[in-house]
Amino acid sequence: MNAIDDVIGAWEQVGWVAALREEVNGSSPNPTRVDLVRRKQRLALLVYAWKVTGEGKGRTGTNYRIQTTRSHDSDLLTEPKRLTIGFGIDAERGVLAVFDGWTKRATGRSSSVHIERGTLEAAQRDGYAEAGYPWDSRAATRIAQPDNLLPWISNQYETRTAAVHPVEHSIDHDAATIVADLWNAPTASWLRPGDRLVMADTAGESLLDTALWAVESVNVTIVNPGERYPRRRATFVCRRTGRVRNNAADLLRGLSGRRPRS
């Protein structure tokens, strides 16, 4: 059995039926289209799944990682009307961990998604645990209780709003093109077409303008091709959808990957 089998099997044990199971690439189960159905509930997923392993060479500590090796050369795939979720199987603890595949889509063919030991142990002890900012969250549950993940999965469908620090931007009336470095603006990886953003300064302490922008499209490009550690930038094409009327500091405290200084 592979990790995809383990994931589907966990859901089937609690009454879900895999109405669709279709490998996208015949050479590997990663990813697999999976439709899970139980009575009136349906989950349309694009599933990647791997074993949870130690942090690996060059890292200290006792935390863990999900090594996102796959058969295709491109970033993690996404499909319309299907949620991309990465699963990690921690067989030692009997725990199933998840992360948002969209957020981690542009990190390279064999990158790692890191997960803290404490998160895995809390899931083993309490049945469920979450960790991380909303724009880079992990959730974990006992393998025997995958239904605990349903609220987290449901949250991934909600409209996302984040503060982004742009490296450049241009505004033409109610349209804007906003470019963000994914290393320096971690919230940018999280945003999809249909989500919303505000532009913040480098420190995440004040707004660059008071517009609330709706993302119409997003394109990720590598700005230093051929180098060992590629840097990626996301270009957002946006339209103005509103104006920020909240206190900027209070708003940014919840929307930015950088906490304002006290």
mmCIF file of C-alpha atoms in Angstrom:
data_model
loop_
_atom_site.group_PDB
_atom_site.id
_atom_site.type_symbol
_atom_site.label_atom_id
_atom_site.label_comp_id
_atom_site.label_asym_id
_atom_site.label_seq_id
_atom_site.Cartn_x
_atom_site.Cartn_y
_atom_site.Cartn_z
ATOM 1 C CA MET A 1 0.000 0.000 0.000
ATOM 2 C CA ASN A 2 1.127 3.544 -0.698
ATOM 3 C CA ALA A 3 0.323 6.714 1.245
ATOM 4 C CA ILE A 4 -2.670 7.496 -0.991
ATOM 5 C CA ASP A 5 -4.125 4.095 -0.053
ATOM 6 C CA ASP A 6 -3.628 4.930 3.630
ATOM 7 C CA VAL A 7 -5.420 8.276 3.272
ATOM 8 C CA ILE A 8 -8.403 6.893 1.373
ATOM 9 C CA GLY A 9 -8.570 3.903 3.713
ATOM 10 C CA ALA A 10 -8.770 6.190 6.760
ATOM 11 C CA TRP A 11 -11.807 7.985 5.334
ATOM 12 C CA GLU A 12 -13.460 4.744 4.257
ATOM 13 C CA GLN A 13 -13.142 3.397 7.793
ATOM 14 C CA VAL A 14 -15.517 6.124 9.015
ATOM 15 C CA GLY A 15 -18.149 5.681 6.324
ATOM 16 C CA TRP A 16 -16.896 7.700 3.367
ATOM 17 C CA VAL A 17 -16.858 6.151 -0.115
ATOM 18 C CA ALA A 18 -14.238 6.957 -2.738
ATOM 19 C CA ALA A 19 -16.633 7.634 -5.631
ATOM 20 C CA LEU A 20 -13.686 8.664 -7.807
ATOM 21 C CA ARG A 21 -10.042 7.670 -7.620
ATOM 22 C CA GLU A 22 -8.041 8.723 -10.640
ATOM 23 C CA GLU A 23 -4.278 9.149 -10.881
ATOM 24 C CA VAL A 24 -3.308 12.276 -12.783
ATOM 25 C CA ASN A 25 0.000 10.776 -13.905
ATOM 26 C CA GLY A 26 0.115 7.038 -14.512
ATOM 27 C CA SER A 27 3.706 6.726 -13.270
ATOM 28 C CA SER A 28 2.860 7.778 -9.700
ATOM 29 C CA PRO A 29 -0.185 8.129 -7.452
ATOM 30 C CA ASN A 30 0.908 11.681 -6.602
ATOM 31 C CA PRO A 31 -1.399 13.386 -7.263
ATOM 32 C CA THR A 32 -4.705 11.501 -7.400
ATOM 33 C CA ARG A 33 -8.160 12.942 -7.983
ATOM 34 C CA VAL A 34 -10.352 11.712 -5.154
ATOM 35 C CA ASP A 35 -14.075 12.292 -4.629
ATOM 36 C CA LEU A 36 -15.146 11.250 -1.141
ATOM 37 C CA VAL A 37 -18.872 10.870 -0.560
ATOM 38 C CA ARG A 38 -20.906 10.197 2.578
ATOM 39 C CA ARG A 39 -24.642 10.721 2.422
ATOM 40 C CA LYS A 40 -25.083 14.376 1.310
ATOM 41 C CA GLN A 41 -21.441 15.312 1.886
ATOM 42 C CA ARG A 42 -18.895 15.374 -0.925
ATOM 43 C CA LEU A 43 -15.214 16.303 -0.936
ATOM 44 C CA ALA A 44 -13.636 16.910 -4.351
ATOM 45 C CA LEU A 45 -9.897 16.722 -3.718
ATOM 46 C CA LEU A 46 -6.611 16.574 -5.560
ATOM 47 C CA VAL A 47 -4.603 14.471 -3.117
ATOM 48 C CA TYR A 48 -0.875 14.269 -2.591
ATOM 49 C CA ALA A 49 0.286 11.942 0.180
ATOM 50 C CA TRP A 50 3.643 10.962 1.673
ATOM 51 C CA LYS A 51 5.101 9.504 4.841
ATOM 52 C CA VAL A 52 6.137 11.872 7.635
ATOM 53 C CA THR A 53 9.901 11.619 8.199
ATOM 54 C CA GLY A 54 12.627 13.245 10.288
ATOM 55 C CA GLU A 55 13.878 16.726 9.378
ATOM 56 C CA GLY A 56 16.772 15.384 7.372
ATOM 57 C CA LYS A 57 20.415 16.280 6.820
ATOM 58 C CA GLY A 58 21.505 19.772 7.741
ATOM 59 C CA ARG A 59 18.684 20.495 10.198
ATOM 60 C CA THR A 60 18.915 20.221 13.941
ATOM 61 C CA GLY A 61 16.114 19.487 16.372
ATOM 62 C CA THR A 62 13.491 16.804 16.602
ATOM 63 C CA ASN A 63 10.752 18.107 14.320
ATOM 64 C CA TYR A 64 9.453 16.429 11.180
ATOM 65 C CA ARG A 65 8.841 17.019 7.508
ATOM 66 C CA ILE A 66 6.722 15.841 4.611
ATOM 67 C CA GLN A 67 9.043 15.448 1.626
ATOM 68 C CA THR A 68 6.931 16.503 -1.365
ATOM 69 C CA THR A 69 8.641 14.426 -4.064
ATOM 70 C CA ARG A 70 6.392 13.777 -7.074
ATOM 71 C CA SER A 71 6.590 12.385 -10.563
ATOM 72 C CA HIS A 72 5.956 15.611 -12.485
ATOM 73 C CA ASP A 73 8.460 18.439 -12.910
ATOM 74 C CA SER A 74 6.113 21.313 -12.244
ATOM 75 C CA ASP A 75 4.821 22.770 -8.994
ATOM 76 C CA LEU A 76 2.069 21.053 -7.043
ATOM 77 C CA LEU A 77 -0.941 20.886 -9.342
ATOM 78 C CA THR A 78 -4.283 22.586 -8.877
ATOM 79 C CA GLU A 79 -7.552 22.047 -10.715
ATOM 80 C CA PRO A 80 -10.781 24.052 -10.917
ATOM 81 C CA LYS A 81 -13.434 23.013 -8.383
ATOM 82 C CA ARG A 82 -10.983 20.674 -6.671
ATOM 83 C CA LEU A 83 -9.050 21.397 -3.466
ATOM 84 C CA THR A 84 -5.379 20.395 -3.470
ATOM 85 C CA ILE A 85 -4.409 18.934 -0.094
ATOM 86 C CA GLY A 86 -1.130 17.399 0.970
ATOM 87 C CA PHE A 87 -1.381 14.562 3.495
ATOM 88 C CA GLY A 88 1.381 13.195 5.699
ATOM 89 C CA ILE A 89 1.151 9.782 7.354
ATOM 90 C CA ASP A 90 2.837 9.562 10.755
ATOM 91 C CA ALA A 91 2.646 5.816 11.282
ATOM 92 C CA GLU A 92 4.606 5.959 14.551
ATOM 93 C CA ARG A 93 1.899 8.019 16.253
ATOM 94 C CA GLY A 94 -1.081 6.960 14.181
ATOM 95 C CA VAL A 95 -1.560 10.546 12.986
ATOM 96 C CA LEU A 96 -2.696 12.078 9.702
ATOM 97 C CA ALA A 97 -1.346 15.582 8.980
ATOM 98 C CA VAL A 98 -2.498 17.987 6.252
ATOM 99 C CA PHE A 99 -1.372 21.197 4.569
ATOM 100 C CA ASP A 100 -2.813 23.446 1.870
ATOM 101 C CA GLY A 101 -1.413 22.410 -1.499
ATOM 102 C CA TRP A 102 -2.073 25.789 -3.092
ATOM 103 C CA THR A 103 0.094 27.606 -0.542
ATOM 104 C CA LYS A 104 2.946 25.119 -1.033
ATOM 105 C CA ARG A 105 2.544 24.733 -4.798
ATOM 106 C CA ALA A 106 5.570 26.827 -5.805
ATOM 107 C CA THR A 107 8.311 25.490 -3.542
ATOM 108 C CA GLY A 108 10.132 23.158 -5.943
ATOM 109 C CA ARG A 109 9.812 19.558 -7.053
ATOM 110 C CA SER A 110 11.331 17.927 -3.960
ATOM 111 C CA SER A 111 10.892 20.516 -1.227
ATOM 112 C CA SER A 112 9.723 19.766 2.292
ATOM 113 C CA VAL A 113 6.738 20.902 4.314
ATOM 114 C CA HIS A 114 7.836 21.079 7.930
ATOM 115 C CA ILE A 115 5.666 20.098 10.866
ATOM 116 C CA GLU A 116 6.547 20.375 14.516
ATOM 117 C CA ARG A 117 6.792 17.369 16.771
ATOM 118 C CA GLY A 118 4.449 19.121 19.207
ATOM 119 C CA THR A 119 1.682 19.276 16.609
ATOM 120 C CA LEU A 120 1.912 15.566 15.887
ATOM 121 C CA GLU A 121 2.046 14.691 19.573
ATOM 122 C CA ALA A 122 -0.928 16.938 20.374
ATOM 123 C CA ALA A 123 -2.972 15.211 17.658
ATOM 124 C CA GLN A 124 -2.011 11.824 19.047
ATOM 125 C CA ARG A 125 -2.896 12.891 22.600
ATOM 126 C CA ASP A 126 -5.993 15.038 22.019
ATOM 127 C CA GLY A 127 -7.305 13.722 18.716
ATOM 128 C CA TYR A 128 -6.729 16.959 16.769
ATOM 129 C CA ALA A 129 -4.276 19.859 16.565
ATOM 130 C CA GLU A 130 -3.609 22.933 14.410
ATOM 131 C CA ALA A 131 -0.468 25.007 14.096
ATOM 132 C CA GLY A 132 0.839 27.963 12.134
ATOM 133 C CA TYR A 133 -0.600 31.154 10.725
ATOM 134 C CA PRO A 134 -3.788 30.813 8.638
ATOM 135 C CA TRP A 135 -1.676 31.429 5.499
ATOM 136 C CA ASP A 136 0.639 28.517 6.270
ATOM 137 C CA SER A 137 -1.315 26.255 8.588
ATOM 138 C CA ARG A 138 -0.992 22.580 9.412
ATOM 139 C CA ALA A 139 -3.653 20.363 10.928
ATOM 140 C CA ALA A 140 -3.321 16.853 12.283
ATOM 141 C CA THR A 141 -5.667 14.188 13.615
ATOM 142 C CA ARG A 142 -5.598 10.600 14.680
ATOM 143 C CA ILE A 143 -5.795 8.427 11.570
ATOM 144 C CA ALA A 144 -8.887 6.755 13.024
ATOM 145 C CA GLN A 145 -10.671 10.155 13.237
ATOM 146 C CA PRO A 146 -10.273 11.907 9.853
ATOM 147 C CA ASP A 147 -13.626 13.681 10.309
ATOM 148 C CA ASN A 148 -11.781 15.983 12.718
ATOM 149 C CA LEU A 149 -10.216 17.563 9.614
ATOM 150 C CA LEU A 150 -13.546 18.622 8.090
ATOM 151 C CA PRO A 151 -13.653 22.136 9.646
ATOM 152 C CA TRP A 152 -10.062 22.790 8.514
ATOM 153 C CA ILE A 153 -10.884 21.538 5.004
ATOM 154 C CA SER A 154 -14.019 23.686 4.924
ATOM 155 C CA ASN A 155 -11.973 26.753 5.894
ATOM 156 C CA GLN A 156 -9.781 26.277 2.809
ATOM 157 C CA TYR A 157 -12.775 27.065 0.601
ATOM 158 C CA GLU A 158 -13.430 30.422 2.290
ATOM 159 C CA THR A 159 -12.390 33.705 0.689
ATOM 160 C CA ARG A 160 -8.924 34.641 1.949
ATOM 161 C CA THR A 161 -7.794 38.143 2.864
ATOM 162 C CA ALA A 162 -4.146 38.979 3.532
ATOM 163 C CA ALA A 163 -1.720 41.874 3.713
ATOM 164 C CA VAL A 164 1.067 41.679 1.133
ATOM 165 C CA HIS A 165 4.282 43.679 0.903
ATOM 166 C CA PRO A 166 4.915 44.327 -2.814
ATOM 167 C CA VAL A 167 8.314 44.682 -4.418
ATOM 168 C CA GLU A 168 6.563 46.745 -7.095
ATOM 169 C CA HIS A 169 3.046 47.742 -8.008
ATOM 170 C CA SER A 170 1.118 49.921 -10.412
ATOM 171 C CA ILE A 171 -2.398 51.303 -10.059
ATOM 172 C CA ASP A 172 -4.617 52.498 -12.903
ATOM 173 C CA HIS A 173 -7.902 53.769 -11.476
ATOM 174 C CA ASP A 174 -9.637 50.614 -10.180
ATOM 175 C CA ALA A 175 -7.068 48.151 -11.543
ATOM 176 C CA ALA A 176 -3.713 47.184 -10.077
ATOM 177 C CA THR A 177 -0.786 44.904 -10.812
ATOM 178 C CA ILE A 178 0.986 43.880 -7.617
ATOM 179 C CA VAL A 179 4.243 41.881 -7.513
ATOM 180 C CA ALA A 180 5.426 40.140 -4.345
ATOM 181 C CA ASP A 181 8.533 38.094 -3.524
ATOM 182 C CA LEU A 182 7.339 34.799 -2.033
ATOM 183 C CA TRP A 183 10.310 34.655 0.373
ATOM 184 C CA ASN A 184 9.699 38.112 1.788
ATOM 185 C CA ALA A 185 5.890 38.127 1.627
ATOM 186 C CA PRO A 186 4.778 34.710 2.925
ATOM 187 C CA THR A 187 1.102 35.599 2.728
ATOM 188 C CA ALA A 188 1.347 35.973 -1.067
ATOM 189 C CA SER A 189 1.601 32.200 -1.654
ATOM 190 C CA TRP A 190 -1.746 31.743 0.085
ATOM 191 C CA LEU A 191 -3.826 33.995 -2.163
ATOM 192 C CA ARG A 192 -5.836 32.628 -5.087
ATOM 193 C CA PRO A 193 -8.008 34.209 -7.781
ATOM 194 C CA GLY A 194 -11.108 35.445 -5.989
ATOM 195 C CA ASP A 195 -9.269 36.258 -2.762
ATOM 196 C CA ARG A 196 -8.510 39.758 -1.456
ATOM 197 C CA LEU A 197 -5.446 41.672 -0.394
ATOM 198 C CA VAL A 198 -4.254 44.965 0.997
ATOM 199 C CA MET A 199 -0.753 46.350 0.448
ATOM 200 C CA ALA A 200 1.424 46.860 3.515
ATOM 201 C CA ASP A 201 4.882 48.266 4.143
ATOM 202 C CA THR A 202 7.922 46.054 4.782
ATOM 203 C CA ALA A 203 7.401 45.966 8.543
ATOM 204 C CA GLY A 204 3.699 45.184 8.249
ATOM 205 C CA GLU A 205 2.885 48.269 10.315
ATOM 206 C CA SER A 206 1.037 50.527 7.878
ATOM 207 C CA LEU A 207 -0.878 50.365 4.616
ATOM 208 C CA LEU A 208 0.608 51.553 1.327
ATOM 209 C CA ASP A 209 -2.869 52.549 0.211
ATOM 210 C CA THR A 210 -6.372 52.149 1.596
ATOM 211 C CA ALA A 211 -7.796 49.993 -1.204
ATOM 212 C CA LEU A 212 -9.039 46.443 -0.749
ATOM 213 C CA TRP A 213 -8.053 44.541 -3.901
ATOM 214 C CA ALA A 214 -9.785 41.466 -5.346
ATOM 215 C CA VAL A 215 -7.382 39.063 -7.047
ATOM 216 C CA GLU A 216 -8.410 38.294 -10.625
ATOM 217 C CA SER A 217 -5.338 36.260 -11.577
ATOM 218 C CA VAL A 218 -2.004 35.246 -10.117
ATOM 219 C CA ASN A 219 1.123 34.066 -11.909
ATOM 220 C CA VAL A 220 4.315 32.774 -10.256
ATOM 221 C CA THR A 221 7.667 33.128 -12.017
ATOM 222 C CA ILE A 222 11.274 32.268 -11.106
ATOM 223 C CA VAL A 223 13.485 35.360 -11.149
ATOM 224 C CA ASN A 224 16.863 33.566 -10.902
ATOM 225 C CA PRO A 225 16.545 30.452 -13.091
ATOM 226 C CA GLY A 226 19.358 27.955 -12.893
ATOM 227 C CA GLU A 227 20.387 28.786 -9.354
ATOM 228 C CA ARG A 228 20.245 26.220 -6.566
ATOM 229 C CA TYR A 229 17.617 28.095 -4.563
ATOM 230 C CA PRO A 230 15.202 29.727 -7.020
ATOM 231 C CA ARG A 231 13.446 32.888 -5.914
ATOM 232 C CA ARG A 232 9.843 33.174 -6.983
ATOM 233 C CA ARG A 233 7.637 36.180 -7.444
ATOM 234 C CA ALA A 234 3.869 36.267 -7.648
ATOM 235 C CA THR A 235 2.194 38.784 -9.938
ATOM 236 C CA PHE A 236 -1.387 39.620 -8.967
ATOM 237 C CA VAL A 237 -3.768 41.299 -11.380
ATOM 238 C CA CYS A 238 -6.422 42.906 -9.205
ATOM 239 C CA ARG A 239 -9.466 45.120 -9.237
ATOM 240 C CA ARG A 240 -10.519 47.497 -6.494
ATOM 241 C CA THR A 241 -13.371 45.997 -4.482
ATOM 242 C CA GLY A 242 -13.543 48.289 -1.462
ATOM 243 C CA ARG A 243 -11.714 50.542 0.924
ATOM 244 C CA VAL A 244 -10.158 49.817 4.303
ATOM 245 C CA ARG A 245 -11.861 51.764 7.070
ATOM 246 C CA ASN A 246 -10.437 49.890 10.054
ATOM 247 C CA ASN A 247 -7.528 51.072 12.138
ATOM 248 C CA ALA A 248 -4.563 50.011 9.999
ATOM 249 C CA ALA A 249 -2.472 48.599 12.857
ATOM 250 C CA ASP A 250 -5.349 46.473 14.150
ATOM 251 C CA LEU A 251 -6.118 45.208 10.666
ATOM 252 C CA LEU A 252 -2.512 44.336 9.848
ATOM 253 C CA ARG A 253 -2.036 42.490 13.113
ATOM 254 C CA GLY A 254 -4.317 39.791 11.745
ATOM 255 C CA LEU A 255 -3.435 39.913 8.039
ATOM 256 C CA SER A 256 0.333 40.219 7.766
ATOM 257 C CA GLY A 257 3.050 37.616 8.080
ATOM 258 C CA ARG A 258 5.129 40.150 10.033
ATOM 259 C CA ARG A 259 3.955 41.246 13.451
ATOM 260 C CA PRO A 260 4.022 45.028 14.027
ATOM 261 C CA ARG A 261 6.591 46.192 16.592
ATOM 262 C CA SER A 262 5.166 47.025 20.023
#
